[in-house]
Amino acid sequence: MKTVFAIAFLLIAGGISQFACAADWADLKMTFVLKGTPPKPSAVVGKERDPICAALPILSESMLINAKNNGIQNVGFYIDTRNYKIKEIHPDLKAVPANKVVLDNKNCVFVPHVLIVRPGQTITAKNSDKTGHNCNFSGFFNNTAENFALPPGASRDKIIDQPERGVSPVDCGSHPWMKAYIIAQDHPYVGLSNADGVLSIAKLPTGKVAFRVWHENAVIDEVMLNGKKAKWDKASLELELKIGMNEYKVEVDAARFK
Amino acid sequence: MNRLRNHSSGPLVITTLIAVAVSFLSGCEVPIASFSSNLVFAKRLEIDSGMKMEPAVNETQSILAEMFGTPDQPTWPKLLSEDQELAGLVSQQRLTRAAGAVRSDQQDNHFGLFREHCVHCHSVVGNGVGPTSSFLNPYPRDFRMGIFKFKTTPKGKKPTREDVMRLLTEGIMGTSMPSFRLLKQDDLEALTDYAIYLAIRGEVERRLMMEAASELDLDKGERLLDPALKESAPDDYQDQLRLIEETVTKVAQSWTGAASSVTKVEAPPADYPLFGRDTAGSKEAQDRLGASIANGRSIFHGKIANCASCHGNTAMGDGQTNDYDDWTKDWTILAKVDPRDKEHIQPFLDVGALKPRNILPRNLRSGIYRGGSQPVDLYHRIVQGIDGTPMPAVGLKPDNPQGLSTEEVWDLVNYLLSLPYEHITQQSSQVPPYQRENP
Amino acid sequence: MRETSSSYSPLVHGVAVVLTLSVFPLIWVGGLVTTYDAGMAVPDWPGTYGYNLFLYPPETWLSGPFDLFVEHSHRLLGALAGFLSIGLVAAAWRYDTRPWFRTWTVWVLIAVIVQGILGGLRVRMDARTLAMIHGCTGPLFFAIATSTAVMSSRLWIERTALSPQSASWVPKLASIMVVASYLQLIVGAQMRHVIGLTSHRVFMGFVHTHLTLAAMVAGLAIALLFGASMFTSAPRPIARPTTILALLVLVQIGLGLGTWIVNYALPWSEITEGLARYTISAKGYWESLIVTAHMATGSLIISVSTMVSLRSWRLASVQGIREGAWLWKKQLA
């Protein structure tokens, strides 16, 4: 009986909230562009120890810039819970996705380079190479550390059960150039820029929302936001989000990168 | 009377002067008023958050002092001693005995054990930056991350109490960590409690500082525990207090949980050949041992365990040597600072970090195993990996179809134990112990 | 300062020698107090657990805890040095005709009292810095006692009996040796008595200073040996202690290396790994012995260099300086 009541209550509550807020959500599209000359991606060092990796043309992924439009890939962008308390998450996004997030070791690099997971999700670390790898999850603060040895063809699961405050690196002890990063926030409002430097976050709350930005190779504290100078004060940037689509272009000076 | 004074006043004055001068020099040295703060971690958070961490450092310090006391009077937090499950983890009596200044009594009870035996390397707060630390290699352990290398639990888990005791009694061969086997059992128990206490205290400190850096606007004066809220918003105050208490409880629980997570060691069959025991056994045993060692060798060089990629094809630790341990990565890589970048690591060195050193894979031909040289010790290292280091945990069948079977792990153990005796030019795959290699 | 041969008193000299000999074990046991961190094994002073120092039951002293044994023995030996110093004053005032020497013996007594009080304050105030100072002034008293023995000797008083003289730079070198080896001991004491709050950078500074001074002391010892043996004419009272000094320095370097290993394991562990199959045993027998011996030998070096220094100053004359310089030049040519 109790269960029936509870389910009914949940259904009603869910329905009401969905109805009440149906239209009050914002979408965000941000384009990160590099201002200045993009650096040439350098070849990684140390691969000659492993004959299988040595045969591959591996370039550093620490700074991926689109040659056509100067778009900056792998910029992480997420709500800054320090300066903005999320009161409500869009009903569509409330549930933690059930799928596993794959972290592949392929051609002697981690694919993808940056992973977005939500607490409750599982990361499947697998090895598609002919050489042995390992996945050293050593950068966690809240989740337990793990370091899998991954023979060719192997795969092992790591449950992310806690949110992480920052971005947690993963590395492979045998191949020092291999780096991946995990963003594990306990909300769905996390974006990652694609090869064109574009990221989108859907169904955000409206009004003033504070965001943090992350890039593995830069401290982004000063940018041009839609042509105007903007500062990431204390690593936080406030955007006024209106209902519907919000578009921003962010130009980052090449000097910000190492 | 006068004569006496005339004769002796000179020396007397000098004696007094010396005594006074000396007491000024040393007067306030014995009581150590407080534990030092984790300024290295604060620096990392400062870079990451763009905020001045000082208020959070100070607040954390006073919250910790309230709960954990001082180096002279450590206290086991009340909320832990009142918790049935956690009360037994550390005893207040042992803490008191291990802390404070060094002394002993007519019954040979020793007090101030931590300052007698440990502080010179591990320092008062257990950060591994004691006076002698900078020339020790490896550096003394920093307890505050709650990570320990040599234990019987899987990676990411705390060591058991017995693991800590084992390190104290056995010492760590090939390092500056001595064996304290000559101390009384009571003293070792007290030191174990104290080390666990420092580790918990240090981890709580890190967590509270992280909480402050990622959830508070310190520049606006936001605090972890705002006394002003006690009156104006008691509910918020209770929430803040609960969060802090939960942090402490969670860290303590990770220690009590260790005992139940000990890695189960799958023993080999009773007649399994073991290096050492069967090296001079019957011809049949030796042949089997030779085969086991040979299989271990191929596992060592194979793709599954992939040992050679770091320990090198020669097993002399000359494979991958550019990595860093987690204690170093914590304030370098995670602060986006390259450990080799002198200019950017300097601010960290100035607040107490030690110069980064590469973590080197062990030279497996030296016969020195820091975590213990019994076969079972090697078994633990292989299947658990080593916490805080790049050494991964090999997967075990059947859970991991591409992993090793336990028997293969024992073969690898046999090979490792035989490595110090193997010819460096050894290429052959199967040589029983009674035959000369490389004929 | 001309003295007549009638000033020499075997009794005064005898007491001074016995005093000097008694200080060495005192320093050894004092060193053990530090090695075993037994400074607070007896919490009161001047009494021992409420007893008068001399009335403390021997059964607990001898068969009780080792720390208590060491600490109480150190106090008893200290008292012995005190009594011998009183005897020295009495003997000197009765038999020695040199007024300055009599005054000197009073200062010796004062020094031993001050040293005792320092040790007492270390306990009363539970102050480790005081322990360090007490540990540094101990060897100083050893040197004072040694000087007393030298200055009451027949050699000192009847110096004209000896000829020819030693080279002029021998006394100078010997004096530098006294200062350098004492500085070395002070730096060593900083490491030995380090407290947990000391910064690792400061400690590293002490390590480097100690190593530098060790090289300097070794160099001085070699130079002295060279100076004393090069001139066949060097008198035995100088040549012999100089040889001993050089041997002591050699032993001391070995002990220093040993002290390092038993405290911190082999240095440069990446290179020495293969040799490092040794786990340090805290408070182990050999460990404690080596560390304490290193400290005691340091004191002995100071004492012997004081002897060489005083003897060579005493025996150096204008004549000797000239001869020495001439011989030196001849050797160079």
PDB file of C-alpha atoms in Angstrom, chain A residues 46 49 52 80-83 85 130-134 136 138-139 141-142 144-156 162 165-169 171-176 179 212 214-219 234-235 258, chain B residues 41 44 47-51 155-157 206-207 210-217 219-220 222 250 303-306 309-310 318-323 326 329 333-334 336-338 389-396 400 402-403:
ATOM      1  CA  GLY A  46      59.094   8.134 -24.927  1.00  0.00           C
ATOM      2  CA  ARG A  49      60.170   1.802 -25.609  1.00  0.00           C
ATOM      3  CA  ILE A  52      53.780  -1.287 -31.123  1.00  0.00           C
ATOM      4  CA  ASP A  80      30.112  26.368 -10.511  1.00  0.00           C
ATOM      5  CA  THR A  81      28.317  25.073  -7.438  1.00  0.00           C
ATOM      6  CA  ARG A  82      30.326  27.463  -5.299  1.00  0.00           C
ATOM      7  CA  ASN A  83      28.535  30.480  -6.669  1.00  0.00           C
ATOM      8  CA  LYS A  85      23.225  26.428  -6.102  1.00  0.00           C
ATOM      9  CA  LYS A 130      47.929  -5.234 -29.355  1.00  0.00           C
ATOM     10  CA  THR A 131      50.084  -4.008 -26.513  1.00  0.00           C
ATOM     11  CA  GLY A 132      49.488  -4.036 -22.757  1.00  0.00           C
ATOM     12  CA  HIS A 133      48.180  -0.872 -21.133  1.00  0.00           C
ATOM     13  CA  ASN A 134      47.059   0.152 -17.702  1.00  0.00           C
ATOM     14  CA  ASN A 136      45.689   4.478 -13.410  1.00  0.00           C
ATOM     15  CA  SER A 138      44.957   8.206  -9.377  1.00  0.00           C
ATOM     16  CA  GLY A 139      43.533  11.699  -9.540  1.00  0.00           C
ATOM     17  CA  PHE A 141      39.556  12.907  -4.470  1.00  0.00           C
ATOM     18  CA  ASN A 142      36.317  11.191  -3.480  1.00  0.00           C
ATOM     19  CA  THR A 144      38.588   5.196  -4.608  1.00  0.00           C
ATOM     20  CA  ALA A 145      41.780   4.980  -6.590  1.00  0.00           C
ATOM     21  CA  GLU A 146      42.140   2.142  -9.080  1.00  0.00           C
ATOM     22  CA  ASN A 147      44.882   0.998 -11.368  1.00  0.00           C
ATOM     23  CA  PHE A 148      43.950  -1.744 -13.822  1.00  0.00           C
ATOM     24  CA  ALA A 149      46.443  -3.743 -15.780  1.00  0.00           C
ATOM     25  CA  LEU A 150      44.820  -4.153 -19.197  1.00  0.00           C
ATOM     26  CA  PRO A 151      46.156  -6.868 -21.457  1.00  0.00           C
ATOM     27  CA  PRO A 152      45.147  -6.680 -25.155  1.00  0.00           C
ATOM     28  CA  GLY A 153      41.446  -7.289 -25.510  1.00  0.00           C
ATOM     29  CA  ALA A 154      40.714  -6.915 -21.814  1.00  0.00           C
ATOM     30  CA  SER A 155      38.139  -4.642 -20.256  1.00  0.00           C
ATOM     31  CA  ARG A 156      37.427  -3.762 -16.655  1.00  0.00           C
ATOM     32  CA  GLN A 162      31.004   9.882  -5.882  1.00  0.00           C
ATOM     33  CA  ARG A 165      35.177  18.534  -7.285  1.00  0.00           C
ATOM     34  CA  GLY A 166      37.769  19.033  -9.935  1.00  0.00           C
ATOM     35  CA  VAL A 167      38.821  17.195 -13.060  1.00  0.00           C
ATOM     36  CA  SER A 168      40.557  13.883 -12.394  1.00  0.00           C
ATOM     37  CA  PRO A 169      43.382  12.675 -14.613  1.00  0.00           C
ATOM     38  CA  ASP A 171      47.196   7.842 -16.891  1.00  0.00           C
ATOM     39  CA  CYS A 172      48.988   4.796 -18.131  1.00  0.00           C
ATOM     40  CA  GLY A 173      52.202   3.998 -16.292  1.00  0.00           C
ATOM     41  CA  SER A 174      53.724   2.165 -19.247  1.00  0.00           C
ATOM     42  CA  HIS A 175      53.095   4.992 -21.714  1.00  0.00           C
ATOM     43  CA  PRO A 176      53.686   8.337 -20.016  1.00  0.00           C
ATOM     44  CA  LYS A 179      46.420  11.027 -20.399  1.00  0.00           C
ATOM     45  CA  ARG A 212      33.663  27.059 -14.303  1.00  0.00           C
ATOM     46  CA  TRP A 214      38.600  23.820 -17.584  1.00  0.00           C
ATOM     47  CA  HIS A 215      41.275  23.017 -20.093  1.00  0.00           C
ATOM     48  CA  GLU A 216      44.124  20.675 -19.342  1.00  0.00           C
ATOM     49  CA  ASN A 217      46.740  23.016 -20.667  1.00  0.00           C
ATOM     50  CA  ALA A 218      45.561  26.462 -19.650  1.00  0.00           C
ATOM     51  CA  VAL A 219      44.314  28.619 -16.846  1.00  0.00           C
ATOM     52  CA  LYS A 234      37.994  33.249  -8.951  1.00  0.00           C
ATOM     53  CA  ALA A 235      37.741  30.759 -11.812  1.00  0.00           C
ATOM     54  CA  LYS A 258      51.402  26.783 -21.942  1.00  0.00           C
TER      55      LYS A 258
ATOM     56  CA  PHE B  41      47.371  21.396  -0.573  1.00  0.00           C
ATOM     57  CA  ARG B  44      47.003  23.799  -5.050  1.00  0.00           C
ATOM     58  CA  ILE B  47      45.615  28.006  -7.945  1.00  0.00           C
ATOM     59  CA  ASP B  48      42.591  25.922  -8.865  1.00  0.00           C
ATOM     60  CA  SER B  49      39.926  28.143  -7.312  1.00  0.00           C
ATOM     61  CA  GLY B  50      41.504  31.549  -7.799  1.00  0.00           C
ATOM     62  CA  MET B  51      40.683  32.381  -4.170  1.00  0.00           C
ATOM     63  CA  LYS B 155      44.075  -0.449  -4.120  1.00  0.00           C
ATOM     64  CA  GLY B 156      42.038   2.457  -2.824  1.00  0.00           C
ATOM     65  CA  LYS B 157      41.379   0.763   0.517  1.00  0.00           C
ATOM     66  CA  ARG B 206      42.194  17.871   3.083  1.00  0.00           C
ATOM     67  CA  ARG B 207      38.507  17.164   2.669  1.00  0.00           C
ATOM     68  CA  MET B 210      38.571  20.947  -0.617  1.00  0.00           C
ATOM     69  CA  GLU B 211      34.975  21.546   0.482  1.00  0.00           C
ATOM     70  CA  ALA B 212      35.773  25.166   1.279  1.00  0.00           C
ATOM     71  CA  ALA B 213      37.559  25.722  -2.028  1.00  0.00           C
ATOM     72  CA  SER B 214      34.862  24.185  -4.173  1.00  0.00           C
ATOM     73  CA  GLU B 215      31.662  25.140  -2.366  1.00  0.00           C
ATOM     74  CA  LEU B 216      32.346  28.456  -0.627  1.00  0.00           C
ATOM     75  CA  ASP B 217      33.077  31.966  -1.730  1.00  0.00           C
ATOM     76  CA  ASP B 219      36.255  36.239  -0.425  1.00  0.00           C
ATOM     77  CA  LYS B 220      32.680  36.974   0.590  1.00  0.00           C
ATOM     78  CA  GLU B 222      31.558  32.324   3.640  1.00  0.00           C
ATOM     79  CA  LYS B 250      33.399   8.765   6.529  1.00  0.00           C
ATOM     80  CA  LYS B 303      51.287  -8.630 -22.399  1.00  0.00           C
ATOM     81  CA  ILE B 304      48.974  -9.686 -19.584  1.00  0.00           C
ATOM     82  CA  ALA B 305      51.018  -8.678 -16.583  1.00  0.00           C
ATOM     83  CA  ASN B 306      53.197  -6.409 -18.739  1.00  0.00           C
ATOM     84  CA  SER B 309      57.241  -2.303 -19.621  1.00  0.00           C
ATOM     85  CA  CYS B 310      58.198  -0.611 -16.340  1.00  0.00           C
ATOM     86  CA  ASP B 318      65.099   0.418 -16.122  1.00  0.00           C
ATOM     87  CA  GLY B 319      61.806   0.507 -18.027  1.00  0.00           C
ATOM     88  CA  GLN B 320      59.488   3.447 -17.581  1.00  0.00           C
ATOM     89  CA  THR B 321      61.183   5.799 -15.133  1.00  0.00           C
ATOM     90  CA  ASN B 322      59.547   9.176 -15.746  1.00  0.00           C
ATOM     91  CA  ASP B 323      56.442   8.826 -13.624  1.00  0.00           C
ATOM     92  CA  ASP B 326      50.440  10.173  -6.094  1.00  0.00           C
ATOM     93  CA  LYS B 329      51.052  14.301  -8.441  1.00  0.00           C
ATOM     94  CA  ILE B 333      49.907  17.314 -12.068  1.00  0.00           C
ATOM     95  CA  LEU B 334      46.646  18.048 -10.253  1.00  0.00           C
ATOM     96  CA  LYS B 336      48.550  21.639 -13.654  1.00  0.00           C
ATOM     97  CA  VAL B 337      52.193  22.131 -12.703  1.00  0.00           C
ATOM     98  CA  ASP B 338      54.879  20.104 -14.435  1.00  0.00           C
ATOM     99  CA  THR B 389      52.302   4.404  -7.350  1.00  0.00           C
ATOM    100  CA  PRO B 390      51.949   3.571 -11.069  1.00  0.00           C
ATOM    101  CA  MET B 391      52.095  -0.159 -10.244  1.00  0.00           C
ATOM    102  CA  PRO B 392      48.770  -1.585 -11.514  1.00  0.00           C
ATOM    103  CA  ALA B 393      46.748  -4.480 -10.194  1.00  0.00           C
ATOM    104  CA  VAL B 394      46.737  -7.495 -12.458  1.00  0.00           C
ATOM    105  CA  GLY B 395      43.274  -8.885 -13.108  1.00  0.00           C
ATOM    106  CA  LEU B 396      42.454 -12.376 -11.855  1.00  0.00           C
ATOM    107  CA  ASN B 400      38.790 -11.069 -15.728  1.00  0.00           C
ATOM    108  CA  GLN B 402      42.099 -11.816 -19.962  1.00  0.00           C
ATOM    109  CA  GLY B 403      43.790 -11.803 -16.567  1.00  0.00           C
TER     110      GLY B 403
END
